[in-house]
Short mmCIF file of C-alpha atoms in Angstrom, two decimals:
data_model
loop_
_atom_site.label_atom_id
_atom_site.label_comp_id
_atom_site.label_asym_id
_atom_site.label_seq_id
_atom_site.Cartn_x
_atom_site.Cartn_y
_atom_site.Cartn_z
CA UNK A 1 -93.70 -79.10 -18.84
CA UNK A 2 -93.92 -80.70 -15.34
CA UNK A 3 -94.27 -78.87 -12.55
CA UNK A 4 -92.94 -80.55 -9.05
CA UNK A 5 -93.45 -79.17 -5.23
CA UNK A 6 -91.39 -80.16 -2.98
CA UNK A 7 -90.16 -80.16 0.56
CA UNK A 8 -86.34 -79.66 2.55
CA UNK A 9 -84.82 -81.61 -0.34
CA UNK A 10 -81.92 -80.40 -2.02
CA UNK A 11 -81.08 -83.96 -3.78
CA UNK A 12 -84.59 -83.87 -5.22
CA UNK A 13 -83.70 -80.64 -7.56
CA UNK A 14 -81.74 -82.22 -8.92
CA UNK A 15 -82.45 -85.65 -9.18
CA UNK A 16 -86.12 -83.74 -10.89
CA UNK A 17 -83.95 -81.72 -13.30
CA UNK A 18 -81.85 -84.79 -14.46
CA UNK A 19 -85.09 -87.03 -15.05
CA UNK A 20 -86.95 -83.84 -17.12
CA UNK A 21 -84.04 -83.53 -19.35
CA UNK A 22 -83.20 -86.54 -20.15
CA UNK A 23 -86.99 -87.51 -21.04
CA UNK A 24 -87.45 -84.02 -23.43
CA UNK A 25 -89.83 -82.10 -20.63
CA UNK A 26 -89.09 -78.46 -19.01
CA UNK A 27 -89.59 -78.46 -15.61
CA UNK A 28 -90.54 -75.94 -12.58
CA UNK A 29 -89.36 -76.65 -9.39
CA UNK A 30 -90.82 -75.34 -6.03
CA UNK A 31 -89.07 -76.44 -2.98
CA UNK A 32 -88.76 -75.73 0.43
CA UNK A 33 -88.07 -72.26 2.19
CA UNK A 34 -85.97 -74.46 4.91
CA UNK A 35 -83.54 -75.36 1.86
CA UNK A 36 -84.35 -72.15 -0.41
CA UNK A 37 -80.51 -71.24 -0.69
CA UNK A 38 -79.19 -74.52 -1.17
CA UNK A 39 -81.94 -75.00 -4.10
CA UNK A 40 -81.04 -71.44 -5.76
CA UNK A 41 -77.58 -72.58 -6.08
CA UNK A 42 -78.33 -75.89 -7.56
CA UNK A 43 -80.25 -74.24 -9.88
CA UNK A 44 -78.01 -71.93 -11.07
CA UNK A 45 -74.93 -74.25 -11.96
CA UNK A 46 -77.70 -76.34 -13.68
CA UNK A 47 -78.79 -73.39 -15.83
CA UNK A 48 -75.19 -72.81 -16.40
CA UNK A 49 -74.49 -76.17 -17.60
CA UNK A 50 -77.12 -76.07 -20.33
CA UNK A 51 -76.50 -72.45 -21.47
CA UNK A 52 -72.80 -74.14 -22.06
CA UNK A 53 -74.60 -77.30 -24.05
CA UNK A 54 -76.47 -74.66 -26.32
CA UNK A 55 -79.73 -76.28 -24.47
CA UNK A 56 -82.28 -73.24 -23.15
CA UNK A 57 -81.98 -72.07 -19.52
CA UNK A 58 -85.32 -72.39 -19.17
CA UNK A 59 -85.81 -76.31 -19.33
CA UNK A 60 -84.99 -75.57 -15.85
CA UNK A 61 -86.93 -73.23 -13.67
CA UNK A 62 -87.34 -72.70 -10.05
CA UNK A 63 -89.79 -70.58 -7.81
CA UNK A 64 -87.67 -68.85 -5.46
CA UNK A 65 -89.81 -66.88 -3.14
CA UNK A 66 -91.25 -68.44 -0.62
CA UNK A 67 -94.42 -66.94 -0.48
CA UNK A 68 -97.45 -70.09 -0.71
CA UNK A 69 -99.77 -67.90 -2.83
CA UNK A 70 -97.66 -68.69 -5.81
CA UNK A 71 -98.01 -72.35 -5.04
CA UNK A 72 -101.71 -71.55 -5.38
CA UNK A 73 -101.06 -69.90 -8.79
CA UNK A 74 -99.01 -72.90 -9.83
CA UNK A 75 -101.77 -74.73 -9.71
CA UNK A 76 -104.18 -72.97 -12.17
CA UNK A 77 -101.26 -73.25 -14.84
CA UNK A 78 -102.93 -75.78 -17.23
CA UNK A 79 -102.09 -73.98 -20.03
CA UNK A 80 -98.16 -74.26 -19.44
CA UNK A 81 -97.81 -77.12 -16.91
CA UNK A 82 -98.99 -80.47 -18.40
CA UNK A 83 -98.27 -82.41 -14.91
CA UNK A 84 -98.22 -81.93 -11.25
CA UNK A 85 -96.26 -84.30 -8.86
CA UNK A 86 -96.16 -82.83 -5.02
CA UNK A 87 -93.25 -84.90 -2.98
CA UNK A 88 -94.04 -83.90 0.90
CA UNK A 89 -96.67 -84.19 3.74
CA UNK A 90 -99.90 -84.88 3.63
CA UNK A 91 -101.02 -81.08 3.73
CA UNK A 92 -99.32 -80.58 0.54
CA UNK A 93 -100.89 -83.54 -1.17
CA UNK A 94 -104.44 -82.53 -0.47
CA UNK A 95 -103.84 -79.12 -1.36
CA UNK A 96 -103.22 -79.93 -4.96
CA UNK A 97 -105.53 -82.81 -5.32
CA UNK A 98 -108.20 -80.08 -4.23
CA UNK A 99 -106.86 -76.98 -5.91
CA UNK A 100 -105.24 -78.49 -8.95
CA UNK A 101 -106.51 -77.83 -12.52
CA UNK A 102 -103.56 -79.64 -13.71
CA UNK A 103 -103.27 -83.55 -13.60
CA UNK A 104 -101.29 -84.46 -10.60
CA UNK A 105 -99.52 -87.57 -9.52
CA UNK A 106 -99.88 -87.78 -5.61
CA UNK A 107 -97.87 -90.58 -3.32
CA UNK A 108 -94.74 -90.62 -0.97
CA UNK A 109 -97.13 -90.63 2.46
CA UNK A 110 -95.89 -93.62 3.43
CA UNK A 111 -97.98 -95.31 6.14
CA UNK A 112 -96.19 -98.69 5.74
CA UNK A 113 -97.03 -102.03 7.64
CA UNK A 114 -95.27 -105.56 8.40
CA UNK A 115 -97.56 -108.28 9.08
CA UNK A 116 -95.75 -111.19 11.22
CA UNK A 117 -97.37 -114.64 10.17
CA UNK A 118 -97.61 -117.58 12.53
CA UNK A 119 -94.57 -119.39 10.09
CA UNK A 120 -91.75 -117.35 10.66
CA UNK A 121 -88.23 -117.53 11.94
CA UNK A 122 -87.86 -115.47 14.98
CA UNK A 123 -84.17 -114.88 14.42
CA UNK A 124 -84.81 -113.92 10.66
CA UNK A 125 -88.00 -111.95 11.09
CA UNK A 126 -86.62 -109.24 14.26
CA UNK A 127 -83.64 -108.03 12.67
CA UNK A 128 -85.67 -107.07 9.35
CA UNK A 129 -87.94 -105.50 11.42
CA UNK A 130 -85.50 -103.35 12.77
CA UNK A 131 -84.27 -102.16 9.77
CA UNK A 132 -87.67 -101.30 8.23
CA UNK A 133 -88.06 -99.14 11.01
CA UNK A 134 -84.92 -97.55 12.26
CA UNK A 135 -82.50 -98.01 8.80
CA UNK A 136 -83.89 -94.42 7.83
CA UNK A 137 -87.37 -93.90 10.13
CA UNK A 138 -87.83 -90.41 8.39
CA UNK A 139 -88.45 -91.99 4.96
CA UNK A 140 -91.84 -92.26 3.28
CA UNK A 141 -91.02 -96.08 3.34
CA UNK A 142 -90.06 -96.78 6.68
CA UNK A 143 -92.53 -99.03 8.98
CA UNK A 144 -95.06 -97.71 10.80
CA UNK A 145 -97.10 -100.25 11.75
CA UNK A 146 -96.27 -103.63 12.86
CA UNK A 147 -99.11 -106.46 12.63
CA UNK A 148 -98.56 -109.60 15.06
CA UNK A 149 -100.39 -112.56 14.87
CA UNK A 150 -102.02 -113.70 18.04
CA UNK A 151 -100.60 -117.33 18.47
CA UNK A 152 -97.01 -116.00 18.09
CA UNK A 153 -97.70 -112.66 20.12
CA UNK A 154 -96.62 -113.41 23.84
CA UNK A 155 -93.01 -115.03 22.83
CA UNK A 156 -92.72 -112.68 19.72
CA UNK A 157 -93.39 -109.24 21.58
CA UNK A 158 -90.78 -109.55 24.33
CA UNK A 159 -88.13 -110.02 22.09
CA UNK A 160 -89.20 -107.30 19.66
CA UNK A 161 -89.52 -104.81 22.40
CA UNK A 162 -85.68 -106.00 23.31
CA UNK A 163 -84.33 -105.02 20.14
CA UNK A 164 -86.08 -101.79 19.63
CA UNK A 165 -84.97 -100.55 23.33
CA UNK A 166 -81.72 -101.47 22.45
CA UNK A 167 -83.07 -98.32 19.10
CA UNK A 168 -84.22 -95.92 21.59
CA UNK A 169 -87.80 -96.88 19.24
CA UNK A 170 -91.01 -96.19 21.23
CA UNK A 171 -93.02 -98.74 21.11
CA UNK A 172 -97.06 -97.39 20.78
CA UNK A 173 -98.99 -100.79 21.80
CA UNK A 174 -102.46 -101.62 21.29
CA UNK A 175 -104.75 -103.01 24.41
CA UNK A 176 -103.98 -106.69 23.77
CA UNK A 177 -100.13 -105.59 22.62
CA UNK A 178 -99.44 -103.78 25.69
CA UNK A 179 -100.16 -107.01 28.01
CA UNK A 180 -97.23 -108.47 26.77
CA UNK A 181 -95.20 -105.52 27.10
CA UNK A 182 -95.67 -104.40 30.60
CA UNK A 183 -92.37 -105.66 31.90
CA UNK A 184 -89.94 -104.42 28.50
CA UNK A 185 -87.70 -102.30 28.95
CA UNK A 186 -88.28 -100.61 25.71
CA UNK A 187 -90.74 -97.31 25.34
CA UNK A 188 -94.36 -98.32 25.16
CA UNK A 189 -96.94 -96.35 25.01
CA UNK A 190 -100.86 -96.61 24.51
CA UNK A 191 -101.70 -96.47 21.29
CA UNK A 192 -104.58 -94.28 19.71
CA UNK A 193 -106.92 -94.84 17.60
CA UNK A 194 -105.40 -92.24 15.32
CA UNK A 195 -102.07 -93.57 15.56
CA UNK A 196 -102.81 -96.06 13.06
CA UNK A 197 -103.39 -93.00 9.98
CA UNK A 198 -99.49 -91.61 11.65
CA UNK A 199 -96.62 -91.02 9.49
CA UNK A 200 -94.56 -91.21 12.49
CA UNK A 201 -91.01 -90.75 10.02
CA UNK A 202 -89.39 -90.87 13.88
CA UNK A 203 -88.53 -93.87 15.99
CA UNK A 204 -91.94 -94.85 16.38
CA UNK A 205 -93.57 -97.57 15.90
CA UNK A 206 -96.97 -99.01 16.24
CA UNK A 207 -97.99 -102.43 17.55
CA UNK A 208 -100.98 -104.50 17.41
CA UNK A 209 -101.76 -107.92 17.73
CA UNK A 210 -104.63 -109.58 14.86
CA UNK A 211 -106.14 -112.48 15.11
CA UNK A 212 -105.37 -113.57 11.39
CA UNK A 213 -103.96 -113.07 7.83
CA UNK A 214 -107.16 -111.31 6.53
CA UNK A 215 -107.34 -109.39 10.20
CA UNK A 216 -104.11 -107.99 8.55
CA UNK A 217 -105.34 -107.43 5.34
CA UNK A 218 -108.44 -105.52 6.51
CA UNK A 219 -106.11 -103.34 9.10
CA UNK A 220 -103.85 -102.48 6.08
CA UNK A 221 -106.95 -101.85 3.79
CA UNK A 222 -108.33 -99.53 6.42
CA UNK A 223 -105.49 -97.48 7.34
CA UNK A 224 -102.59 -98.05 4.97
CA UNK A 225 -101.93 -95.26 2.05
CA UNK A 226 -100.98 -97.85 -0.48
CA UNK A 227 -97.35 -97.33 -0.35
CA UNK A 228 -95.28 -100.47 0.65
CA UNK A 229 -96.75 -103.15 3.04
CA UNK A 230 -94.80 -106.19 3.89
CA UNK A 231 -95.57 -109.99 5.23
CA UNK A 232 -92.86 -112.06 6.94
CA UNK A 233 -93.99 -115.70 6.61
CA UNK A 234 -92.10 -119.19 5.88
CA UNK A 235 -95.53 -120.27 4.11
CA UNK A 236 -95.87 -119.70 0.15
CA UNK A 237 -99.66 -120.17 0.55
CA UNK A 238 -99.73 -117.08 3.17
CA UNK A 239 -97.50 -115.04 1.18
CA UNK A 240 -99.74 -115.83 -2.01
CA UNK A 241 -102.40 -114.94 0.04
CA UNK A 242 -100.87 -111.68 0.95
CA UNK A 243 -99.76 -110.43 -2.66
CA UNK A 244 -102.79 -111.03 -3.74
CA UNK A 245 -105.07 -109.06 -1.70
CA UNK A 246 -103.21 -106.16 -0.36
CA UNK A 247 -103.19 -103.35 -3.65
CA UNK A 248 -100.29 -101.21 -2.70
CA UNK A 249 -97.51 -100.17 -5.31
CA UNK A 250 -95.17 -102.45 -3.16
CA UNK A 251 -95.94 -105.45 -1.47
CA UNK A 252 -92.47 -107.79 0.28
CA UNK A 253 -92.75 -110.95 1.14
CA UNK A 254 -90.26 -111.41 3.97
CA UNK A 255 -88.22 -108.25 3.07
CA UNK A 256 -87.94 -104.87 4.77
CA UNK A 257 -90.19 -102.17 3.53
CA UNK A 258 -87.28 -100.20 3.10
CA UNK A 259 -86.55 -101.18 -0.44
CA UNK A 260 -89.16 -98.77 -2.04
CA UNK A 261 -86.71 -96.77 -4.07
CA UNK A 262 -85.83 -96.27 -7.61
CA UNK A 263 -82.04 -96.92 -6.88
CA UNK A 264 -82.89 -99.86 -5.18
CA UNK A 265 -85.17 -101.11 -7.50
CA UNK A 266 -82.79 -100.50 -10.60
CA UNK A 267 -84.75 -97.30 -12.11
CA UNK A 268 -82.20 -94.93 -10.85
CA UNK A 269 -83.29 -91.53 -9.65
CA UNK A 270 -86.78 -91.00 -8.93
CA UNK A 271 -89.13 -88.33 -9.04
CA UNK A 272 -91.73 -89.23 -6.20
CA UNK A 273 -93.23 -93.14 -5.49
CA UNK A 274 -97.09 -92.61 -6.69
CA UNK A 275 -99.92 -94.38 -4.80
CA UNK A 276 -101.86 -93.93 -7.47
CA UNK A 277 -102.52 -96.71 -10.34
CA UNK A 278 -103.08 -94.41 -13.51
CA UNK A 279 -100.37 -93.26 -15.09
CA UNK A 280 -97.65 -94.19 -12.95
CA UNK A 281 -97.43 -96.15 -9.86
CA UNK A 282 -94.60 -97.23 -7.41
CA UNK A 283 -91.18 -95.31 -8.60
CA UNK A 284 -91.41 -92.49 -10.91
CA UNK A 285 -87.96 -92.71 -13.37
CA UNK A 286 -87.46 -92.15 -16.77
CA UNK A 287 -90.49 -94.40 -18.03
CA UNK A 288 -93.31 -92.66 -15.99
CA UNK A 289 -91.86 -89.08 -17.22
CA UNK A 290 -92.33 -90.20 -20.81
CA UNK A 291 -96.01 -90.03 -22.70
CA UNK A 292 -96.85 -91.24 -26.83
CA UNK A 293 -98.03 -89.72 -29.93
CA UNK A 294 -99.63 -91.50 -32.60
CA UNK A 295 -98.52 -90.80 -36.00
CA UNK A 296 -99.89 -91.63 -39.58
CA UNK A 297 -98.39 -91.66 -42.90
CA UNK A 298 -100.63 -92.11 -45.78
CA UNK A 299 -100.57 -91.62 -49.36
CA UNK A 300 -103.85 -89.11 -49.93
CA UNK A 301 -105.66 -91.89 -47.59
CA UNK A 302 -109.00 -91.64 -46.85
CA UNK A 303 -111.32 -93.70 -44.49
CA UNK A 304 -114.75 -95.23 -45.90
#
């Protein structure tokens, strides 16, 4: 059985449901109170559907009360539950990785970054941009953090901040950012320190300038969550570079950040994106759902 927690989702119950079934597991689904009706309902038809296909009602289950000290029961049910995978904020994450006594598969907190190389095309690079950020900024894969190398900054900057006004996007500029942003007409903002850990899922966006490719690297080592990073660059030794040292589940080479889904990436639906590398990592479809037994026929076979 899996067992999945998850926030104001009502696709995920049953994208969840539809991934458990077809892979053999049962599955007990937790979502949010904001959605709590909407999920009850879903629920129900899907019970009804496999009461109809002779398949046990149970397969699917749902907590329905919202109170969180079931969550905290869920938990401690190793006997019954064989995996955990929490889809939500950070709060929720680090309350199972801490309370857990089941295996859990933890991901989705998507501090995503977009490092601007020296070799780009200006006209190529700002309308990705855009879309990484504003396509759908609530989404675990949306940017966050946009990394501008120095030599390009000055020219590069004033346009970007153009396009986001033009997004109502608030711009939240570093020290050495914000000097070429004084006269945009675009949001800006000093940025903090903290900023950099921010799942802003808003029209938000951080903005620093680095003085190279491995500044980048280290800035997305140091504050990234391993979810989808990005570098826009018109040089295959950069972008080698780049793939190459940067370990998260995704990693673009001049595409938006954006495209971090199972749909997009052919799986279909998707139970969470996992930042972890054991069992699953990236999109969670049928595959990661799936485990192996080993079986052995012999003929009175003994070992010597």
């Amino acid at each position: 059985m899996i067992g999945v927690i998850y926030e104001a989702r009502p696709n995920v119950t049953i994208d969840v449901a539809s991934l458990c079934l077809k892979t053999g597991n049962a599955v007990i689904l937790r979502g949010g109170k904001e959605t709590s009706q909407t999920n009850q309902a879903i629920v129900k038809v899907i019970q009804q559907a496999l009461q109809q296909n002779d398949i046990p009602q149970a397969a699917v289950q749902s907590i329905d009360d919202p109170d969180r000290k079931l969550v905290t029961q869920l938990l401690k049910m190793d006997r019954y539950i064989d995996m955990l995978i929490p889809s939500g904020g950070g709060g929720l994450h680090k309350l199972c990785r801490e309370q857990s006594t089941i295996p859990v598969i933890t991901g989705g907190i998507g501090v995503c970054h977009i490092y601007v190389d020296q070799h780009i095309d200006f006209n190529k690079a700002l309308p990705l941009i855009v879309n990484a950020k504003v396509q759908r900024p609530s989404a675990c894969n949306s940017l966050e953090t946009l990394l501008v190398h120095k030599s390009i900054a000055a020219t590069f900057l004033p346009l970007l901040a153009e396009k986001m006004a033009e997004q109502n996007v608030t711009l939240h500029a570093s020290r050495h950012a914000m000097s070429y942003l004084k006269s945009s007409l675009a949001s800006v903002v000093e940025l903090l320190e903290q900023n950099y850990r921010d799942e802003w899922l808003s029209l938000d966006v951080n903005v620093t300038v680095v003085n190279d490719i491995d500044a980048a690297i280290n800035h997305i080592r140091d504050y990234g969550t391993a979810h989808s990073d990005a570098i826009l660059t018109q040089s295959i030794q950069h972008a080698d570079y780049f793939i190459q040292r940067v370990d998260s589940a995704a990693v673009y080479v001049n595409a938006s950040t954006r495209f971090t889904d199972g749909g997009q990436f052919g799986l279909g639906a998707e139970v969470a994106v996992s930042t972890q590398k054991l069992h699953a990592r990236g999109q969670m479809g049928l595959d990661a759902l799936t485990t192996y037994q080993w079986i052995g026929y012999g003929d009175n076979l003994t070992r010597s």
